[in-house]
Amino acid sequence: MADAGPPTVLRVAGPLVEIGHDGGLAMHDVVLLGRAGLPGEVVAITSATATVQAYEYTGGLAPGQPVRPQGRPLRAALGPWLLGSVFDGLLRPLTAVHDWLAPGKGVGTDEDRTWHFVPTAEDSTSAEGSVLGEITGGSVSFRVLTPPGARGPVTRIAPEGRYRAEDVLAVVGGAEVRMATEWPIRRPRPVRERVDADQPLHTGQRAIDLLFPVARGSTVAVPGGFGTGKTVLLQQIAKWCDADVIVYVGCGERGNEMAEVIAELGRLDDPRTGGRLSERTVVVANTSNMPMMAREASVHTGATVAEYFRDMGLDVVVIADSTSRWAEALREFASRMGELPAEEGYPAGLASELAAFYERAGAVRTLGGALGSVTVLGAVSPPGGDLTEPVTAHTERFVRCLWTLDRDLAYARHYPAVSWAGSFSRDAARLAAAHSRGGDPSWAERRTRIAELLAEADRLADLVELVGITALPGRERISVLAGRLVREALLQQSALSARDAYCTPQKTAALAEAVLAVVARCRDVLDAGTPVDAVEEADFTPLLRAREEVGPTNAAGVLARRDAVLDTLGSL
């Protein structure tokens, strides 16, 4: 047993560091290791020793080197500088770093940077979560709030002007309120209550918005093997969904993919604000060559940032790409600690860790009375595309939507490769009522009819391969044709298209109605005696090209092309 005294390093095994201590440590306390001050977090503790997971490369760290306990849990620094910036897994800014963030040398915010503050508090007293003022000049309505736990008379509030992050903007009940604040990353921020997640999050991707919609405040898993398009799909949602703020967590992914995301967000115009998409995006980049255990912290960091903006009454989307890399970090560290492995070597607490992350999603009424939401989208990268492996299986238990990416669709160049047979949405029923209230009462019926066409075409696909299309009766041959029209005219969507990378709900509805109308006319002319060969050989080109030829808001253009195809069928 180690002698009592100042904490020192006893043993180093990669990111696992064992230290001796004198009893002044607690679980999840932050410690600084060695002369370089490498940050770490206490994850196991006895009366005289503690196990620390280091968040930096531990090369050069040796037994006997000093340890400096910080007496607090791992916290994220929160403030107006988050939007439009790139951070590592501990939320240290990477924007000012040239090539690499040196171990132990965290980069802080620019102390001389100022923001324009406008006081808005009208009452002489303030409760926790109340709005004290706003930071103007950005694309997102950034509010300065009374922090959780603070309440009482507003004895001072700063006049309108430019202030630094650490300047005191107000004094509420004796507590100083600044732009900058901190919050423990593993502790969910408090809310007044949870509310029903019954408003749709429009992603701009037809296969999702029509067949497998997600509500604001819900959870989604996106499993798929290598090459199925997970990253591109999540990037598309980051670019085009109608959330107020996007938190993109690159967790263990390749650095070139993260660089592509950052560069593209900086180039694209935001259709909602007219500014750059990057101005309402926070990127947490913890790529595959960065320290492993910072990857474990990065998803909690992203959730904390999302809850911070949610408390301002905003709708936030967290995209974690990918949770499999995060789980691999848990597995590696558990192995170093000597824990008994569970299925495929993952720690026994994997399911609890996944549940804790996804449970931070939700639609809420904030402490200040506003409505806000956090929607979590997690990519899952099962080895070899095995969807029965533990991360995928456990994740499916905790999410409300599953967008399974199909390798056969991807290899057939059908993107997004969302499998209509292997995906689901538990939000669809309640979102049908929201669409009805929003002026589209036929949304649920349209979705059901499209799903039925796809299911019937899939049922006949094996039979067609066995006996050939010409051996089928006419009605079944029209069902096969209907499946092709749904896939090619409606569900396919190119992320590289200038006109079709994003699709409004109006265009989605028009394309779906056009396909359903054309399929119905095909069946009518077949019943009227027209040979099925003539129907199959009809020119469907205007319908098939409509998604590419008309813009994302041009529903009228889709209807015109539908009418052209209907006229062609009517002349048979």
XYZ file of C-alpha atoms in Angstrom:
572
model
C 0.000 0.000 0.000
C 1.328 3.430 -0.895
C 2.402 5.755 1.902
C 0.268 8.803 2.599
C 1.636 11.978 1.067
C 1.361 14.178 -1.986
C -0.202 12.316 -4.942
C 2.343 10.814 -7.308
C 2.328 8.546 -10.347
C 2.768 4.863 -9.467
C 2.220 3.082 -12.788
C 1.577 3.996 -16.426
C 0.016 1.673 -19.010
C -0.989 3.706 -22.048
C -3.920 5.930 -21.081
C -4.278 4.134 -17.729
C -2.351 5.806 -14.924
C -2.318 4.556 -11.330
C -1.551 7.174 -8.683
C -1.064 7.205 -4.948
C -3.002 9.723 -2.882
C -3.647 10.857 0.677
C -7.444 10.640 0.618
C -8.255 13.947 -1.018
C -9.660 12.491 -4.263
C -13.172 11.575 -5.366
C -14.645 9.738 -8.358
C -14.514 11.700 -11.617
C -12.205 14.357 -10.172
C -9.805 15.926 -12.652
C -6.084 15.564 -11.966
C -3.065 16.951 -13.805
C -0.417 14.306 -14.365
C 3.334 14.806 -14.403
C 5.351 17.905 -15.053
C 3.472 18.595 -18.294
C 0.124 18.658 -16.489
C -1.603 16.058 -18.645
C -5.343 16.118 -17.856
C -6.923 12.947 -16.526
C -10.042 11.790 -14.703
C -10.354 9.485 -11.710
C -12.365 6.395 -12.692
C -11.591 4.042 -9.776
C -10.383 4.715 -6.262
C -9.263 2.905 -3.115
C -8.109 4.238 0.226
C -4.573 4.863 -1.002
C -4.541 4.502 -4.814
C -6.645 5.726 -7.688
C -6.934 4.798 -11.361
C -6.937 7.688 -13.804
C -7.815 7.730 -17.494
C -5.462 10.187 -19.178
C -6.814 12.404 -21.917
C -3.424 12.979 -23.551
C -0.575 10.876 -24.899
C 1.323 9.612 -21.857
C 4.735 9.214 -23.467
C 7.375 10.499 -21.018
C 5.150 10.139 -17.966
C 6.948 8.051 -15.326
C 6.417 6.772 -11.777
C 7.295 9.297 -9.122
C 6.175 12.320 -11.098
C 3.788 14.688 -9.306
C -0.001 14.681 -9.572
C -2.060 17.810 -8.963
C -5.700 17.154 -7.998
C -8.085 19.870 -9.165
C -10.926 19.073 -6.755
C -13.636 19.216 -9.408
C -15.133 17.017 -12.132
C -14.311 17.376 -15.810
C -16.071 20.523 -17.041
C -16.781 22.131 -20.390
C -16.207 25.854 -20.857
C -19.359 27.294 -22.441
C -19.924 30.654 -24.085
C -20.579 32.554 -27.324
C -17.242 31.497 -28.826
C -18.562 27.960 -29.384
C -20.506 28.710 -32.574
C -18.461 28.459 -35.745
C -15.428 26.937 -33.993
C -13.665 23.587 -33.840
C -12.689 21.907 -30.561
C -11.053 18.739 -29.330
C -12.779 16.149 -27.123
C -12.245 18.268 -23.992
C -13.694 21.352 -25.716
C -10.332 23.055 -26.107
C -10.300 25.278 -29.214
C -8.402 23.879 -32.179
C -9.059 26.845 -34.455
C -5.875 28.615 -33.323
C -3.710 25.479 -33.441
C -1.444 25.158 -36.463
C -0.463 21.498 -36.742
C -1.141 19.809 -33.418
C -2.346 20.456 -29.902
C 0.741 19.683 -27.793
C 0.153 17.431 -24.758
C -0.718 19.412 -21.663
C -0.843 22.681 -23.602
C -4.517 23.459 -23.906
C -5.428 26.451 -26.031
C -7.794 28.883 -24.348
C -10.179 31.401 -25.785
C -8.959 34.800 -26.939
C -9.082 36.879 -23.760
C -9.277 40.139 -25.722
C -12.240 39.119 -27.891
C -15.467 40.973 -27.145
C -19.160 40.478 -27.918
C -22.027 42.960 -28.070
C -24.377 42.545 -25.091
C -27.922 43.960 -24.964
C -29.684 43.770 -21.563
C -33.310 42.624 -21.784
C -34.244 41.799 -18.170
C -37.309 43.815 -17.162
C -37.986 42.442 -13.664
C -36.104 43.402 -10.547
C -35.908 39.726 -9.564
C -34.756 36.770 -11.612
C -35.265 33.021 -11.339
C -32.841 30.405 -12.631
C -32.987 30.128 -16.397
C -34.448 33.625 -16.887
C -33.114 35.719 -19.770
C -30.911 38.619 -18.668
C -29.779 39.764 -22.096
C -28.689 38.744 -25.578
C -25.448 38.606 -27.520
C -26.152 40.154 -30.923
C -24.350 39.961 -34.239
C -24.587 36.202 -34.851
C -26.940 33.984 -36.835
C -28.225 32.320 -33.638
C -30.179 34.122 -30.915
C -27.642 33.762 -28.086
C -29.140 34.504 -24.666
C -27.391 35.185 -21.368
C -29.326 33.286 -18.698
C -29.455 33.247 -14.936
C -27.457 30.084 -14.157
C -29.002 27.052 -12.437
C -29.077 27.551 -8.670
C -29.044 31.358 -8.829
C -32.155 33.413 -8.052
C -33.160 36.594 -6.297
C -32.990 40.351 -6.899
C -31.081 41.687 -9.897
C -28.820 44.159 -8.102
C -26.742 45.009 -11.161
C -26.944 44.547 -14.929
C -24.407 45.862 -17.408
C -25.498 48.499 -19.929
C -25.477 47.763 -23.649
C -21.967 47.483 -24.993
C -19.089 45.177 -25.863
C -17.708 42.909 -23.172
C -15.196 40.113 -22.772
C -16.271 36.603 -21.837
C -15.084 36.969 -18.228
C -16.684 40.370 -17.596
C -19.535 40.427 -15.082
C -22.794 41.205 -16.913
C -25.214 40.952 -13.991
C -25.464 40.179 -10.296
C -28.457 38.006 -9.327
C -29.048 37.206 -5.665
C -25.400 37.944 -4.930
C -24.144 35.636 -7.714
C -22.114 37.113 -10.567
C -23.268 36.201 -14.083
C -20.810 36.192 -16.987
C -20.969 35.196 -20.632
C -18.555 32.365 -19.862
C -19.713 29.493 -17.712
C -18.717 25.897 -16.997
C -20.662 22.680 -16.533
C -19.631 19.084 -15.675
C -19.837 17.105 -18.895
C -21.271 13.949 -17.298
C -24.098 15.728 -15.469
C -27.234 16.610 -17.500
C -28.266 20.241 -17.150
C -31.517 20.688 -15.177
C -34.868 21.469 -16.821
C -38.330 22.276 -15.529
C -39.978 19.294 -17.229
C -39.853 17.020 -20.223
C -42.562 17.472 -22.843
C -43.815 15.289 -25.682
C -41.538 15.191 -28.716
C -44.264 15.743 -31.304
C -42.760 18.218 -33.784
C -40.943 16.893 -36.884
C -37.288 17.563 -37.549
C -37.059 18.097 -41.302
C -33.772 16.682 -42.561
C -34.143 17.538 -46.252
C -33.662 13.844 -47.137
C -36.802 12.317 -48.685
C -36.218 8.713 -47.640
C -36.067 9.861 -44.027
C -38.668 12.613 -43.905
C -41.238 10.462 -45.705
C -40.653 6.923 -44.423
C -38.689 7.176 -41.168
C -39.256 10.650 -39.728
C -37.667 11.838 -36.500
C -39.147 14.219 -33.945
C -37.316 17.127 -32.351
C -35.934 15.738 -29.125
C -35.856 12.130 -30.305
C -32.981 9.676 -30.841
C -31.692 7.958 -33.969
C -29.162 5.216 -34.663
C -27.594 4.939 -38.122
C -25.910 1.524 -38.416
C -24.124 0.496 -41.567
C -21.009 -1.259 -42.769
C -18.023 0.347 -44.453
C -18.911 2.164 -47.665
C -22.655 2.417 -47.062
C -22.633 6.211 -46.772
C -23.088 6.876 -43.041
C -20.796 9.887 -42.907
C -22.216 11.478 -46.059
C -25.789 11.032 -44.813
C -24.982 12.591 -41.436
C -23.140 15.428 -43.162
C -26.207 16.067 -45.297
C -28.391 16.242 -42.189
C -25.905 18.591 -40.525
C -26.083 20.867 -43.551
C -29.794 20.872 -44.271
C -31.884 19.986 -41.220
C -33.981 22.777 -39.723
C -32.416 22.747 -36.245
C -31.161 26.014 -34.760
C -27.735 24.649 -33.762
C -25.745 21.616 -34.945
C -23.178 19.928 -32.695
C -21.071 17.603 -34.861
C -18.941 15.176 -32.851
C -16.319 13.415 -34.961
C -15.531 10.546 -32.608
C -12.604 8.461 -33.810
C -13.254 9.056 -37.496
C -10.630 9.720 -40.148
C -9.075 13.161 -40.123
C -9.637 13.809 -43.829
C -13.390 13.275 -43.358
C -13.468 15.795 -40.510
C -11.471 18.266 -42.584
C -13.987 17.854 -45.416
C -16.914 18.513 -43.062
C -15.308 21.647 -41.632
C -14.342 23.015 -45.040
C -17.769 22.415 -46.568
C -19.657 23.951 -43.647
C -17.533 27.052 -44.101
C -18.369 27.256 -47.819
C -22.123 26.632 -47.767
C -24.759 29.299 -47.308
C -27.339 28.728 -44.592
C -30.804 28.741 -46.245
C -32.384 29.799 -42.907
C -30.197 32.775 -41.969
C -28.404 33.754 -45.169
C -25.029 33.431 -43.433
C -22.633 30.508 -43.414
C -23.725 27.125 -42.126
C -20.641 27.043 -39.926
C -21.979 30.026 -37.944
C -24.585 27.801 -36.250
C -22.389 24.726 -35.951
C -20.075 23.511 -33.187
C -17.555 20.871 -34.288
C -15.935 18.554 -31.745
C -13.119 16.872 -33.658
C -11.545 13.864 -31.990
C -10.107 11.976 -34.925
C -8.659 8.474 -34.962
C -5.083 9.676 -34.374
C -5.982 11.774 -31.315
C -5.764 10.454 -27.725
C -8.104 7.517 -27.226
C -9.768 8.487 -23.948
C -10.548 12.011 -25.148
C -12.746 10.133 -27.622
C -14.666 8.707 -24.651
C -15.238 12.210 -23.249
C -16.141 13.789 -26.590
C -19.722 12.479 -26.796
C -20.488 13.797 -23.301
C -18.883 17.104 -24.238
C -21.117 17.333 -27.314
C -24.230 16.570 -25.246
C -23.289 19.273 -22.716
C -22.857 21.868 -25.477
C -26.232 20.868 -26.931
C -27.982 21.211 -23.559
C -26.393 24.649 -23.113
C -28.020 25.936 -26.313
C -31.245 24.021 -25.599
C -31.617 26.015 -22.380
C -31.794 29.156 -24.537
C -34.993 27.808 -26.105
C -33.271 26.442 -29.222
C -33.618 23.161 -31.114
C -30.250 21.385 -31.242
C -29.068 18.319 -33.127
C -26.104 16.268 -31.871
C -24.445 14.095 -34.517
C -22.019 11.507 -33.100
C -19.928 9.827 -35.778
C -19.385 7.203 -34.625
C -20.481 5.667 -31.334
C -18.701 2.427 -32.281
C -15.310 4.177 -32.022
C -16.413 5.543 -28.646
C -17.343 2.029 -27.492
C -13.969 0.753 -28.690
C -12.278 3.287 -26.397
C -14.365 1.959 -23.494
C -13.365 -1.597 -24.382
C -9.659 -0.822 -24.590
C -9.572 0.985 -21.274
C -11.669 -1.698 -19.529
C -9.203 -4.296 -20.779
C -6.272 -2.331 -19.352
C -8.095 -2.109 -16.002
C -8.538 -5.871 -15.940
C -12.336 -5.830 -15.925
C -14.117 -9.045 -16.822
C -15.064 -8.757 -20.498
C -18.636 -9.199 -21.647
C -19.783 -9.984 -25.180
C -17.012 -9.467 -27.781
C -14.750 -7.981 -25.115
C -16.857 -4.910 -24.392
C -17.254 -3.895 -20.737
C -20.308 -5.101 -18.845
C -21.465 -1.500 -18.475
C -21.664 -0.812 -22.229
C -25.472 -0.786 -22.287
C -25.593 1.630 -19.341
C -23.092 3.969 -21.014
C -25.098 4.001 -24.242
C -28.343 4.609 -22.359
C -26.818 7.507 -20.396
C -25.755 9.184 -23.646
C -29.019 8.776 -25.557
C -31.116 9.748 -22.522
C -29.681 13.262 -22.736
C -31.894 13.807 -25.775
C -35.406 15.128 -25.297
C -37.879 17.952 -25.802
C -38.088 20.019 -22.628
C -39.464 23.087 -20.963
C -36.379 24.883 -19.684
C -35.928 26.412 -16.235
C -36.837 29.741 -17.814
C -40.084 28.383 -19.295
C -38.991 28.219 -22.949
C -39.331 25.142 -25.165
C -36.147 23.567 -26.467
C -34.910 20.193 -27.640
C -31.840 18.030 -28.141
C -32.018 15.413 -30.902
C -29.245 12.794 -30.906
C -28.121 11.003 -34.072
C -25.497 8.321 -33.532
C -23.701 6.472 -36.298
C -22.813 2.842 -35.593
C -20.035 1.119 -37.547
C -20.426 -2.620 -36.926
C -17.351 -4.636 -37.918
C -18.035 -6.485 -41.141
C -21.530 -5.015 -41.267
C -22.694 -7.405 -38.524
C -25.815 -5.743 -37.124
C -26.056 -8.271 -34.289
C -22.840 -7.109 -32.600
C -23.223 -5.565 -29.099
C -23.031 -1.832 -29.873
C -25.696 -2.059 -32.573
C -27.922 -4.398 -30.564
C -27.788 -2.303 -27.386
C -28.221 0.969 -29.258
C -31.374 -0.284 -30.965
C -32.942 -0.725 -27.522
C -32.515 2.928 -26.578
C -33.394 4.841 -29.761
C -36.748 5.730 -31.256
C -35.611 5.644 -34.883
C -33.332 3.259 -36.744
C -31.968 4.150 -40.184
C -30.205 0.967 -41.282
C -27.938 1.450 -44.285
C -28.039 -1.438 -46.748
C -24.835 -2.556 -48.425
C -26.639 -3.904 -51.507
C -28.348 -0.551 -52.062
C -25.048 1.269 -51.649
C -23.264 -1.041 -54.110
C -26.152 -0.452 -56.546
C -25.412 3.328 -56.248
C -28.732 3.943 -54.517
C -28.123 6.765 -52.042
C -29.046 7.402 -49.340
C -28.885 3.642 -48.834
C -31.562 3.571 -46.116
C -33.130 0.120 -45.990
C -36.923 0.397 -45.988
C -37.128 -3.204 -44.765
C -34.602 -2.895 -41.921
C -35.429 0.573 -40.562
C -38.160 1.924 -38.337
C -39.515 5.097 -36.754
C -41.411 5.026 -33.490
C -42.124 8.742 -33.947
C -44.225 8.333 -37.111
C -47.619 8.073 -35.417
C -47.315 11.224 -33.341
C -45.717 13.130 -36.223
C -48.703 12.307 -38.433
C -50.804 14.502 -36.145
C -48.211 17.278 -36.383
C -48.283 17.147 -40.196
C -52.078 17.235 -40.110
C -52.013 20.340 -37.908
C -49.468 21.862 -40.273
C -51.769 21.582 -43.292
C -50.842 18.152 -44.703
C -53.554 15.747 -43.460
C -52.716 13.130 -46.098
C -49.097 12.667 -44.954
C -49.756 9.436 -43.028
C -51.785 7.873 -45.858
C -49.124 8.841 -48.398
C -46.385 7.286 -46.264
C -48.396 4.071 -45.838
C -49.073 3.710 -49.559
C -45.418 4.241 -50.482
C -44.339 1.663 -47.888
C -46.869 -0.826 -49.272
C -45.528 -0.397 -52.812
C -41.982 -1.066 -51.616
C -43.017 -4.113 -49.587
C -44.929 -5.618 -52.523
C -42.016 -5.044 -54.906
C -39.608 -6.675 -52.435
C -41.940 -9.651 -52.089
C -41.876 -10.188 -55.840
C -38.130 -9.554 -56.325
C -37.026 -13.116 -55.530
C -39.742 -14.540 -57.740
C -38.636 -12.341 -60.632
C -35.062 -13.590 -60.275
C -36.318 -17.179 -60.272
C -38.824 -17.247 -63.145
C -38.331 -13.897 -64.909
C -40.558 -10.838 -65.099
C -42.488 -12.087 -68.129
C -43.817 -15.099 -66.202
C -45.704 -12.878 -63.761
C -49.335 -11.767 -64.195
C -49.896 -8.181 -65.331
C -50.844 -6.784 -61.903
C -47.668 -8.170 -60.327
C -45.559 -6.773 -63.160
C -47.052 -3.341 -62.470
C -46.140 -3.789 -58.778
C -42.529 -4.444 -59.773
C -42.632 -1.336 -61.978
C -44.102 0.641 -59.069
C -41.227 -0.373 -56.817
C -38.721 0.846 -59.412
C -40.514 4.187 -59.776
C -40.564 4.702 -55.998
C -36.854 3.933 -55.701
C -35.622 5.914 -58.684
C -38.071 8.830 -58.824
C -38.587 9.393 -55.090
C -36.102 7.815 -52.691
C -32.819 8.306 -54.525
C -31.156 11.626 -53.718
C -27.646 12.750 -54.619
C -25.617 14.672 -52.030
C -23.647 16.193 -54.926
C -26.659 17.520 -56.833
C -27.062 21.276 -57.032
C -30.860 20.915 -57.176
C -31.580 17.790 -55.174
C -29.116 17.631 -52.287
C -31.869 19.186 -50.185
C -35.625 18.674 -50.558
C -38.423 20.619 -48.905
C -41.482 18.853 -47.480
C -43.530 20.346 -50.337
C -41.342 18.822 -53.044
C -41.236 15.497 -51.184
C -45.038 15.427 -51.033
C -45.298 16.355 -54.717
C -42.896 13.589 -55.796
C -44.709 11.005 -53.665
C -48.113 12.061 -55.020
C -46.747 11.989 -58.562
C -45.448 8.438 -58.187
C -48.705 7.247 -56.626
C -50.753 8.901 -59.379
C -48.628 7.339 -62.145
C -48.821 3.881 -60.563
C -52.590 4.196 -60.225
C -52.881 5.212 -63.926
C -50.713 2.236 -64.958
C -53.123 -0.115 -63.193
C -56.126 1.633 -64.741
C -54.858 1.335 -68.308
C -53.919 -2.307 -67.665
C -57.438 -3.028 -66.415
C -58.795 -1.274 -69.516
C -57.123 -3.881 -71.731
C -53.776 -2.307 -72.588
C -51.001 -4.944 -72.809
C -48.663 -4.875 -69.833
C -45.653 -4.727 -72.170
C -46.930 -1.420 -73.546
C -47.311 -0.009 -70.050
C -43.776 -1.087 -69.037
C -42.329 0.423 -72.218
C -44.025 3.798 -71.707
C -41.753 6.829 -71.312
C -41.447 7.577 -67.589
C -38.444 9.854 -68.096
C -40.164 13.119 -67.051
C -41.088 11.535 -63.699
C -37.691 9.912 -63.163
C -35.858 13.154 -63.908
C -38.169 15.432 -61.958
C -36.166 15.242 -58.719
C -33.009 16.390 -60.503
C -34.529 18.896 -62.909
C -36.600 20.987 -60.496
C -35.327 22.912 -57.499
C -35.885 21.936 -53.867
C -38.936 24.194 -53.518
C -40.475 23.718 -56.964
C -43.425 21.422 -56.309
C -45.255 22.860 -59.340
C -42.466 21.618 -61.630
C -42.920 18.093 -60.290
C -46.668 18.195 -60.946
C -46.101 19.356 -64.529
C -43.850 16.364 -65.209
C -46.384 14.068 -63.551
C -49.064 15.347 -65.910
C -46.805 14.680 -68.905
C -46.420 11.027 -67.893
C -50.143 10.675 -67.188
C -50.902 12.005 -70.680
C -48.503 9.465 -72.181
C -50.228 6.614 -70.333
C -53.631 7.940 -71.285
C -52.748 7.692 -74.967
C -51.864 3.995 -74.834
